[in-house]
Amino acid sequence: MADLDIPPARQLIDGSWTPAADGGELPVLDPATREPIQSVARGRATDVDLAVAAARRAFPAWAATSPSERGAILRRWADLIAAQVDTLADYEARDVGKPRSGGRLNMYIAQGIIDYFAGAADKLTGVTLPTRTPDFLGFTRPEPYGVCAVVIPWNVPAVLTAANVAPALAAGNTVVLKPSEVAPLSPFALAQLAHQAGLPPGVLNVVTGLGPEAGEALTGHPDIDHISFVGSTGTGRAVMRAAAQHLVPVKLELGGKSPNVVFADADLDVAIPAIIASITENAGQNCYAGSRLLVEEPIRAEVVERVAAGMAAVRLGPWDQDLDMGPLVSQAQYDRVRGFLAEAPAAGARLVTGGEAAAGQHGAGWYVTPTVFDQVDSGMRLAREEVFGPVLAVQGFRGPQEAVALMNDTDFGLLACVWTNDVSRALRVAGQARVGQVAVNQFHDVGVIGFPFNMQKDSGFSRGGGYAALREYTQEKAVAVRLLDRPAG
Ligand code: NAD
């Protein structure tokens, strides 16, 4: 669709498609063919300076815009996404390598998030405080920070654009977004629609570039007021160090190693398909992917067999064939996942299905087959590190105590899923889980509106998702007033 065409070798600064100051470009590759789709600007420090300056200029007017009007613009943005969902889905699917229907799902999630914050924009309030006598008034007011830096990874770029940009804008901030150099196209397309919805120039700027260039320049910039970072734990540490230089508040949403914990009384007809989807959706490249399967021993053999059969039946193919799973996103990701596949058997894990690269069978893309390893030991790298691919590590347990110990034996603390028909046990395990989010008898937050995307431990810390995200993007000011007596007349 012509109005969504993203011009090559450009970035979006102050409402205009702009080349990099030094003319630099980066290719964006199609993971299914390894061929270039198009180029984007290779932004560096000078481009970041321009984007931050544009956001700074735009801030006073945007912060002074009625929150209802900000909400109305966000709602128009959400409506435009719904109207162009197929075009947007194709951008994301081709860029990341996910099936077209996965791209559509992501666009509807992004649209829903923006719509949520459209409604929330004019419902953000402070509190009035008790006073010692009626001669005083005390209250708090939530205020925007100013210019927010948002840095996101490549796996679900549209959802992460919406989840970070929409609450920041709703609260009256302006934004400089740096998408991943690996998959920048759907953030560009969404930003273009935001402008069509009436967002003033400079309120949302998108700078593309490499992490050590544009990313470091943005997170270390002296004129930003808040940083939201979504990505790997290692980069998160670097971002937090950068934030320390200027004492900028930072929100970190990092990696995961999420377990599906399956007790012997679980409804396996519900659990098995959800477990398979949790590690094959987006080729396992999700922060909350269900990459660990902890099963109570009496049903372990049956669960492993059924999960492996389901994984073996997953159909691989390029985005436009719209099958079940696409290739991995990049050569780096392909090499990383194959490293785990080669190492795990040597470390003592039992390969049940998959275990190899699938390149050649489905074209030239970076495909790996969905893989299950059983008899994984907690000390193995496969049990401890984020693979970020369709690779499942299975461990057995005997009873709730051992289940909880295994569940928590990880540096990460993102999501735990508990499968049982015993509601008391489910709630006890949920209470003992050292994670930011728990799902019971489902994978993740299906059916809940505004579920907070909370993190613990090496998965980071955030108040992202739901109404709390508006608090993340505001700073509270406390005001104390003394009411003076005025002479009559
Ligand atoms: P990454 O950390 O390599 O990169 C993320 C972003 O940071 C990219 O835009 C990159 O260009 C930028 N970057 C890299 N180095 C930087 C630096 N020194 N300073 C500033 N920015 C820098 O992660 P990735 O490989 O793109 O994405 C995969 C990771 O993202 C996984 O660990 C996954 O778990 C995580 N993730 C987390 C969530 C969540 O909400 N917790 C969601 C999606 C993905």
Coordinates of C-alpha atoms and ligand atoms in Angstrom, one line a residue:
M1 CA 0.0 0.0 0.0
A2 CA 1.6 3.2 -1.2
D3 CA 1.0 5.2 2.0
L4 CA 3.0 2.7 4.0
D5 CA 6.0 2.6 1.7
I6 CA 9.1 3.0 3.8
P7 CA 11.7 4.9 1.7
P8 CA 15.1 3.2 1.6
A9 CA 18.1 4.4 3.6
R10 CA 16.1 6.8 5.7
Q11 CA 15.1 7.2 9.3
L12 CA 12.2 9.3 10.8
I13 CA 13.4 12.5 12.5
D14 CA 11.2 15.5 13.2
G15 CA 8.4 14.0 11.1
S16 CA 10.6 13.6 8.0
W17 CA 12.3 10.7 6.3
T18 CA 15.9 11.7 6.7
P19 CA 19.2 10.0 5.5
A20 CA 22.0 9.3 7.9
A21 CA 24.1 12.4 8.3
D22 CA 27.1 10.6 6.8
G23 CA 24.9 8.8 4.2
G24 CA 25.5 5.4 5.9
E25 CA 23.1 2.5 5.2
L26 CA 22.3 -0.9 6.6
P27 CA 20.8 -3.8 4.7
V28 CA 17.7 -5.5 6.1
L29 CA 17.7 -9.2 5.3
D30 CA 14.8 -11.6 4.6
P31 CA 15.5 -14.6 7.0
A32 CA 13.8 -17.0 4.6
T33 CA 16.2 -16.2 1.7
R34 CA 19.1 -14.4 3.4
E35 CA 18.6 -11.7 0.6
P36 CA 18.3 -8.0 1.3
I37 CA 14.7 -6.6 1.5
Q38 CA 15.8 -3.0 1.5
S39 CA 18.2 -0.7 3.3
V40 CA 17.7 1.7 6.2
A41 CA 19.8 4.5 7.5
R42 CA 22.8 3.6 9.6
G43 CA 22.3 6.3 12.3
R44 CA 25.2 7.3 14.5
A45 CA 25.7 9.9 17.2
T46 CA 25.0 12.9 14.9
D47 CA 21.7 11.4 13.9
V48 CA 20.8 10.7 17.5
D49 CA 21.6 14.3 18.4
L50 CA 19.2 15.5 15.7
A51 CA 16.5 13.1 16.9
V52 CA 16.9 14.0 20.6
A53 CA 16.9 17.7 19.7
A54 CA 13.6 17.3 17.7
A55 CA 12.0 15.4 20.6
R56 CA 13.2 18.1 23.0
R57 CA 11.7 20.9 20.9
A58 CA 8.4 19.0 20.6
F59 CA 8.1 18.2 24.3
P60 CA 6.6 21.4 25.8
A61 CA 3.7 21.6 23.3
W62 CA 3.0 17.8 23.5
A63 CA 3.1 17.8 27.3
A64 CA 0.7 20.8 27.3
T65 CA -1.7 19.1 24.9
S66 CA -4.9 17.9 26.6
P67 CA -4.6 14.3 27.6
S68 CA -7.9 13.7 26.0
E69 CA -6.5 15.0 22.7
R70 CA -3.4 12.8 23.1
G71 CA -5.7 9.9 23.7
A72 CA -7.7 10.8 20.6
I73 CA -4.5 10.7 18.5
L74 CA -3.5 7.4 19.9
R75 CA -7.0 6.0 19.2
R76 CA -6.8 7.2 15.5
W77 CA -3.3 5.5 15.4
A78 CA -4.8 2.2 16.7
D79 CA -7.7 2.5 14.1
L80 CA -5.2 3.0 11.3
I81 CA -3.3 -0.1 12.3
A82 CA -6.5 -2.1 12.3
A83 CA -7.3 -0.7 8.8
Q84 CA -3.9 -1.7 7.4
V85 CA -3.3 -4.8 9.4
D86 CA -2.4 -7.0 6.5
T87 CA 0.2 -4.7 5.1
L88 CA 1.7 -4.2 8.5
A89 CA 1.7 -7.9 9.2
D90 CA 3.6 -8.6 6.0
Y91 CA 6.3 -6.0 7.0
E92 CA 6.8 -7.7 10.3
A93 CA 6.5 -11.3 9.0
R94 CA 9.1 -10.9 6.3
D95 CA 11.5 -8.8 8.4
V96 CA 11.5 -11.3 11.3
G97 CA 10.8 -14.5 9.4
K98 CA 7.6 -15.4 11.2
P99 CA 4.5 -16.7 9.4
R100 CA 2.2 -14.1 8.1
S101 CA -0.5 -15.0 10.6
G102 CA 2.0 -14.5 13.4
G103 CA 2.6 -11.0 12.0
R104 CA -1.2 -10.4 12.0
L105 CA -1.5 -11.5 15.6
N106 CA 1.4 -9.2 16.6
M107 CA -0.3 -6.2 14.8
Y108 CA -3.6 -6.9 16.6
I109 CA -1.7 -7.0 19.9
A110 CA 0.1 -3.8 19.1
Q111 CA -3.2 -2.2 18.1
G112 CA -4.9 -3.4 21.4
I113 CA -2.0 -1.9 23.4
I114 CA -2.2 1.5 21.7
D115 CA -6.0 1.4 22.1
Y116 CA -5.6 0.7 25.8
F117 CA -3.4 3.7 26.4
A118 CA -5.6 5.9 24.2
G119 CA -8.3 5.2 26.8
A120 CA -6.0 5.6 29.8
A121 CA -4.3 8.9 28.7
D122 CA -6.9 11.1 30.4
K123 CA -7.4 8.9 33.5
L124 CA -3.9 9.4 35.0
T125 CA -4.4 11.1 38.3
G126 CA -2.4 12.0 41.4
V127 CA -3.8 11.9 45.0
T128 CA -4.8 14.5 47.5
L129 CA -3.0 14.1 50.8
P130 CA -4.3 14.5 54.4
T131 CA -3.3 17.8 56.1
R132 CA -2.8 18.8 59.7
T133 CA -5.4 21.6 59.5
P134 CA -7.8 22.8 56.9
D135 CA -5.4 25.6 56.2
F136 CA -3.2 23.4 54.0
L137 CA -3.7 21.5 50.8
G138 CA -1.3 18.7 49.7
F139 CA -1.5 16.8 46.4
T140 CA 0.6 14.8 43.9
R141 CA 0.6 15.2 40.2
P142 CA 2.1 12.7 37.7
E143 CA 4.3 14.5 35.2
P144 CA 6.0 13.3 32.0
Y145 CA 9.8 12.9 32.2
G146 CA 10.5 14.7 28.9
V147 CA 12.4 12.9 26.2
C148 CA 12.2 9.1 26.5
A149 CA 14.8 6.8 24.8
V150 CA 13.3 3.5 23.8
V151 CA 15.6 0.7 22.6
I152 CA 14.0 -2.6 21.4
P153 CA 15.1 -5.9 20.0
W154 CA 14.0 -7.6 16.7
N155 CA 11.7 -10.5 17.8
V156 CA 8.4 -8.7 18.3
P157 CA 9.2 -5.1 17.1
A158 CA 5.6 -3.9 16.6
V159 CA 4.4 -5.1 20.0
L160 CA 7.4 -3.6 21.7
T161 CA 7.0 -0.3 19.8
A162 CA 3.4 -0.1 21.0
A163 CA 4.1 -1.3 24.6
N164 CA 6.8 1.4 25.1
V165 CA 5.9 4.2 22.9
A166 CA 2.1 4.3 23.6
P167 CA 2.3 4.8 27.4
A168 CA 5.2 7.2 27.0
L169 CA 3.2 9.4 24.6
A170 CA -0.1 9.0 26.5
A171 CA 1.7 10.4 29.6
G172 CA 2.9 13.5 27.6
N173 CA 6.5 12.5 26.9
T174 CA 8.2 12.6 23.5
V175 CA 10.2 9.6 22.2
V176 CA 13.3 8.6 20.3
L177 CA 12.9 5.0 19.4
K178 CA 15.8 2.8 18.3
P179 CA 14.6 -0.4 16.8
S180 CA 16.9 -3.3 16.2
E181 CA 19.0 -3.1 13.1
V182 CA 17.9 -6.7 12.4
A183 CA 14.2 -5.9 12.1
P184 CA 13.4 -2.1 11.9
L185 CA 10.6 -2.1 9.3
S186 CA 7.4 -2.6 11.2
P187 CA 8.4 0.1 13.8
F188 CA 8.9 2.5 10.9
A189 CA 5.5 1.5 9.4
L190 CA 3.8 2.1 12.8
A191 CA 5.6 5.4 13.3
Q192 CA 4.4 6.5 9.8
L193 CA 0.8 5.7 10.8
A194 CA 1.2 7.6 14.0
H195 CA 2.0 10.7 12.0
Q196 CA -1.0 10.1 9.7
A197 CA -3.1 9.9 12.9
G198 CA -2.0 13.4 13.8
L199 CA 1.1 13.0 15.9
P200 CA 3.0 16.3 15.6
P201 CA 6.5 16.2 14.1
G202 CA 9.2 15.4 16.6
V203 CA 7.0 13.7 19.2
L204 CA 8.0 10.3 17.9
N205 CA 11.4 9.9 16.2
V206 CA 12.9 6.6 14.9
V207 CA 16.6 6.3 14.5
T208 CA 18.0 3.0 13.0
G209 CA 21.5 1.9 13.5
L210 CA 23.8 -0.6 15.3
G211 CA 23.8 -1.1 19.0
P212 CA 27.4 0.1 19.6
E213 CA 26.7 3.2 17.4
A214 CA 23.1 4.5 17.6
G215 CA 22.2 2.5 20.7
E216 CA 25.1 3.6 22.8
A217 CA 24.8 7.2 21.5
L218 CA 21.1 7.3 22.5
T219 CA 21.3 5.6 25.9
G220 CA 24.4 7.7 26.8
H221 CA 22.9 11.0 25.6
P222 CA 23.0 13.8 28.1
D223 CA 19.6 15.2 27.1
I224 CA 17.4 12.2 27.6
D225 CA 15.2 11.9 30.7
H226 CA 14.2 8.2 30.8
I227 CA 15.4 5.0 29.2
S228 CA 13.3 1.9 28.3
F229 CA 15.5 -1.0 27.2
V230 CA 14.2 -4.3 25.9
G231 CA 16.8 -6.9 24.9
S232 CA 19.4 -9.3 26.2
T233 CA 20.6 -9.3 29.8
G234 CA 24.2 -8.4 28.8
T235 CA 23.2 -5.4 26.8
G236 CA 20.8 -4.4 29.7
R237 CA 23.8 -4.2 32.0
A238 CA 25.6 -1.9 29.6
V239 CA 22.5 0.3 29.3
M240 CA 22.2 0.6 33.0
R241 CA 25.9 1.7 33.2
A242 CA 25.2 4.3 30.5
A243 CA 22.1 5.5 32.5
A244 CA 24.3 5.9 35.6
Q245 CA 26.4 8.5 33.8
H246 CA 23.5 11.0 33.7
L247 CA 21.4 9.5 36.5
V248 CA 18.6 8.7 34.1
P249 CA 15.9 6.3 35.4
V250 CA 15.9 3.1 33.5
K251 CA 13.4 0.3 32.8
L252 CA 14.9 -3.1 31.8
E253 CA 13.0 -5.9 30.1
L254 CA 15.5 -8.6 29.5
G255 CA 15.9 -12.4 28.8
G256 CA 14.1 -15.4 30.2
K257 CA 14.2 -19.1 30.7
S258 CA 10.6 -19.8 31.5
P259 CA 9.4 -23.1 32.8
N260 CA 6.2 -25.0 32.1
V261 CA 5.7 -26.9 35.3
V262 CA 3.4 -29.9 34.7
F263 CA 2.0 -31.9 37.6
A264 CA 0.6 -35.4 37.2
D265 CA -3.0 -34.3 37.5
A266 CA -2.7 -31.7 34.7
D267 CA -5.1 -31.7 31.8
L268 CA -2.6 -32.8 29.2
D269 CA -5.0 -32.2 26.2
V270 CA -4.9 -28.5 27.1
A271 CA -1.2 -28.4 28.3
I272 CA 0.6 -30.3 25.4
P273 CA -0.4 -27.9 22.5
A274 CA 0.3 -24.9 24.7
I275 CA 3.7 -26.2 25.6
I276 CA 4.6 -26.9 22.0
A277 CA 3.3 -23.4 20.9
S278 CA 5.3 -21.8 23.8
I279 CA 8.6 -22.9 22.3
T280 CA 7.8 -22.9 18.6
E281 CA 5.8 -19.6 18.2
N282 CA 8.2 -17.1 16.6
A283 CA 10.7 -20.0 16.3
G284 CA 11.2 -19.8 20.1
Q285 CA 12.5 -16.3 19.8
N286 CA 10.4 -14.8 22.6
C287 CA 11.6 -13.5 25.9
Y288 CA 9.0 -15.5 27.7
A289 CA 9.3 -18.6 25.6
G290 CA 8.6 -21.9 27.5
S291 CA 12.1 -23.2 27.0
R292 CA 12.1 -25.4 30.1
L293 CA 9.7 -28.2 30.6
L294 CA 9.5 -29.6 34.2
V295 CA 7.4 -32.7 34.4
E296 CA 6.3 -34.8 37.4
E297 CA 7.9 -38.2 37.0
P298 CA 4.8 -40.5 36.7
I299 CA 3.8 -38.7 33.5
R300 CA 7.2 -37.7 32.2
A301 CA 7.5 -40.4 29.5
E302 CA 4.0 -39.7 28.1
V303 CA 4.5 -35.9 28.1
V304 CA 7.8 -36.1 26.4
E305 CA 6.5 -38.4 23.8
R306 CA 3.4 -36.3 23.0
V307 CA 5.4 -33.0 23.0
A308 CA 8.0 -34.5 20.8
A309 CA 5.4 -35.8 18.3
G310 CA 3.8 -32.4 18.2
M311 CA 7.1 -30.6 17.7
A312 CA 8.0 -33.1 14.9
A313 CA 4.8 -32.2 13.1
V314 CA 5.4 -28.4 13.1
R315 CA 5.5 -27.2 9.5
L316 CA 8.4 -25.0 8.6
G317 CA 8.4 -22.4 5.8
P318 CA 8.8 -18.8 4.7
W319 CA 6.5 -16.1 6.0
D320 CA 4.3 -16.0 2.9
Q321 CA 3.5 -19.7 3.0
D322 CA 2.0 -19.0 6.4
L323 CA 2.8 -22.4 8.0
D324 CA 3.6 -23.0 11.7
M325 CA 7.2 -21.7 12.1
G326 CA 9.7 -19.7 10.1
P327 CA 13.5 -19.6 10.1
L328 CA 15.6 -17.9 12.8
V329 CA 16.1 -14.2 12.3
S330 CA 19.8 -14.0 11.4
Q331 CA 23.1 -15.8 10.8
A332 CA 24.2 -14.9 14.4
Q333 CA 21.0 -16.4 15.9
Y334 CA 21.4 -19.5 13.6
D335 CA 25.0 -20.0 14.8
R336 CA 24.0 -19.5 18.4
V337 CA 21.2 -22.1 18.3
R338 CA 23.3 -24.6 16.4
G339 CA 25.9 -24.2 19.1
F340 CA 23.5 -25.4 21.7
L341 CA 22.3 -28.3 19.5
A342 CA 25.9 -29.5 19.1
E343 CA 26.8 -29.1 22.7
A344 CA 23.8 -30.6 24.6
P345 CA 24.2 -34.3 23.6
A346 CA 27.9 -34.2 24.4
A347 CA 26.9 -32.8 27.9
G348 CA 24.6 -35.8 28.5
A349 CA 21.2 -34.6 27.3
R350 CA 19.1 -37.1 25.4
L351 CA 17.9 -35.9 22.0
V352 CA 14.3 -36.9 21.5
T353 CA 13.4 -35.0 18.3
G354 CA 15.0 -32.4 16.0
G355 CA 18.5 -31.4 16.8
E356 CA 19.6 -30.2 13.4
A357 CA 19.7 -27.3 11.1
A358 CA 16.9 -27.6 8.5
A359 CA 18.5 -25.4 5.9
G360 CA 18.0 -26.7 2.3
Q361 CA 14.7 -28.4 2.9
H362 CA 12.7 -25.1 3.0
G363 CA 14.9 -22.8 1.0
A364 CA 18.0 -20.9 1.9
G365 CA 16.7 -19.6 5.2
W366 CA 18.1 -19.9 8.7
Y367 CA 15.9 -22.9 9.7
V368 CA 16.4 -25.2 12.6
T369 CA 14.0 -28.1 13.4
P370 CA 12.0 -28.0 16.6
T371 CA 14.0 -29.8 19.1
V372 CA 13.4 -31.6 22.4
F373 CA 16.2 -32.7 24.8
D374 CA 15.2 -34.9 27.8
Q375 CA 17.3 -35.8 30.8
V376 CA 18.7 -32.3 31.0
D377 CA 20.7 -31.5 34.1
S378 CA 20.4 -28.1 35.9
G379 CA 24.1 -27.5 35.5
M380 CA 24.0 -27.7 31.7
R381 CA 24.2 -24.6 29.6
L382 CA 21.0 -25.7 27.9
A383 CA 19.2 -25.5 31.2
R384 CA 20.7 -22.2 32.3
E385 CA 21.1 -19.9 29.2
E386 CA 18.6 -18.4 26.9
V387 CA 18.8 -20.3 23.6
F388 CA 16.2 -18.1 21.8
G389 CA 15.3 -20.8 19.4
P390 CA 12.8 -23.8 19.2
V391 CA 14.8 -25.9 21.6
L392 CA 13.1 -27.4 24.7
A393 CA 15.0 -28.7 27.8
V394 CA 13.1 -31.4 29.8
Q395 CA 13.7 -32.2 33.5
G396 CA 11.7 -34.5 35.8
F397 CA 10.6 -33.8 39.4
R398 CA 9.0 -35.7 42.2
G399 CA 6.4 -33.6 44.2
P400 CA 5.8 -29.9 44.6
Q401 CA 8.9 -29.2 46.7
E402 CA 11.3 -30.4 44.0
A403 CA 9.2 -28.7 41.3
V404 CA 9.6 -25.3 43.1
A405 CA 13.3 -25.9 43.6
L406 CA 13.8 -26.7 39.9
M407 CA 11.5 -23.9 38.8
N408 CA 13.5 -21.3 40.7
D409 CA 16.9 -22.7 39.9
T410 CA 17.6 -20.1 37.2
D411 CA 19.1 -16.6 37.0
F412 CA 16.0 -15.4 35.1
G413 CA 12.7 -14.4 36.6
L414 CA 10.2 -13.6 33.9
L415 CA 7.4 -16.2 33.6
A416 CA 6.4 -19.5 35.2
C417 CA 3.5 -21.6 34.0
V418 CA 1.9 -24.1 36.3
W419 CA -0.3 -26.9 35.0
T420 CA -2.4 -28.7 37.6
N421 CA -6.1 -29.3 38.5
D422 CA -5.3 -28.7 42.2
V423 CA -6.1 -25.0 42.7
S424 CA -4.4 -24.9 46.1
R425 CA -1.2 -26.3 44.8
A426 CA -1.3 -24.0 41.8
L427 CA -1.6 -20.9 44.1
R428 CA 1.1 -22.2 46.4
V429 CA 3.6 -22.7 43.6
A430 CA 2.6 -19.3 42.1
G431 CA 3.4 -17.7 45.5
Q432 CA 6.8 -19.4 45.7
A433 CA 7.8 -18.6 42.1
R434 CA 10.6 -16.0 41.9
V435 CA 9.3 -14.5 38.7
G436 CA 7.4 -11.4 37.6
Q437 CA 4.5 -13.3 36.0
V438 CA 2.7 -16.6 36.6
A439 CA 0.2 -18.3 34.4
V440 CA -2.0 -21.2 35.6
N441 CA -3.3 -23.8 33.1
Q442 CA -2.4 -21.6 30.2
F443 CA 0.7 -20.2 28.7
H444 CA 1.1 -16.5 29.5
D445 CA -1.7 -13.9 30.0
V446 CA -4.4 -15.0 27.5
G447 CA -7.8 -13.5 28.5
V448 CA -6.5 -10.8 30.9
I449 CA -6.6 -7.1 29.9
G450 CA -3.7 -4.9 30.9
F451 CA -1.6 -7.7 32.4
P452 CA 1.6 -6.1 33.9
F453 CA 4.7 -7.3 32.1
N454 CA 6.7 -7.7 35.3
M455 CA 10.2 -9.0 35.7
Q456 CA 12.5 -10.2 38.5
K457 CA 16.2 -11.2 38.9
D458 CA 18.3 -11.1 35.6
S459 CA 15.1 -10.7 33.6
G460 CA 15.1 -7.0 34.7
F461 CA 12.6 -4.7 36.3
S462 CA 9.7 -2.8 34.9
R463 CA 6.2 -1.6 35.3
G464 CA 5.5 -2.2 31.7
G465 CA 2.1 -3.4 30.5
G466 CA -1.3 -2.2 31.7
Y467 CA -2.1 0.9 33.7
A468 CA 1.2 0.7 35.7
A469 CA 3.1 1.5 32.6
L470 CA 1.7 5.1 32.8
R471 CA 3.4 5.3 36.2
E472 CA 6.6 4.0 34.6
Y473 CA 6.6 7.0 32.2
T474 CA 5.7 9.7 34.7
Q475 CA 7.5 11.2 37.7
E476 CA 5.4 12.2 40.7
K477 CA 5.6 15.8 41.9
A478 CA 4.3 16.5 45.4
V479 CA 2.8 20.0 46.1
A480 CA 2.2 21.5 49.5
V481 CA 0.0 24.7 49.7
R482 CA -0.7 27.0 52.6
L483 CA -4.0 28.8 52.3
L484 CA -3.5 32.4 53.4
D485 CA -6.1 34.7 54.9
R486 CA -6.8 37.6 52.7
P487 CA -8.1 40.8 54.1
A488 CA -11.8 41.3 53.2
G489 CA -12.4 43.6 50.2
Ligands
NAD1 P1 20.3 -7.1 22.1 O1 20.4 -6.9 23.5 O2 21.4 -7.6 21.3 O3 19.8 -5.8 21.4 C1 18.6 -5.1 21.7 C2 18.7 -3.7 21.2 O4 19.8 -3.1 21.9 C3 18.9 -3.6 19.7 O5 18.2 -2.5 19.3 C4 20.4 -3.3 19.7 O6 20.8 -2.6 18.5 C5 20.6 -2.4 20.9 N1 22.0 -2.4 21.5 C6 22.9 -3.4 21.4 N2 24.0 -3.0 22.1 C7 23.7 -1.8 22.7 C8 24.4 -0.9 23.5 N3 25.7 -1.2 23.9 N4 23.8 0.2 24.0 C9 22.5 0.5 23.6 N5 21.8 -0.3 22.8 C10 22.4 -1.5 22.3 O7 19.0 -8.2 22.0 P2 18.4 -8.8 20.7 O8 19.3 -9.9 20.2 O9 18.1 -7.8 19.7 O10 17.1 -9.4 21.2 C11 17.0 -10.6 21.9 C12 16.9 -10.4 23.4 O11 15.8 -9.6 23.7 C13 16.6 -11.7 24.2 O12 17.5 -11.8 25.3 C14 15.2 -11.6 24.6 O13 14.9 -12.3 25.8 C15 15.1 -10.1 24.8 N6 13.7 -9.7 24.9 C16 13.1 -9.3 26.1 C17 11.8 -9.0 26.1 C18 11.1 -8.6 27.4 O14 10.1 -7.9 27.4 N7 11.7 -9.0 28.6 C19 11.0 -8.9 25.0 C20 11.6 -9.3 23.8 C21 13.0 -9.7 23.7

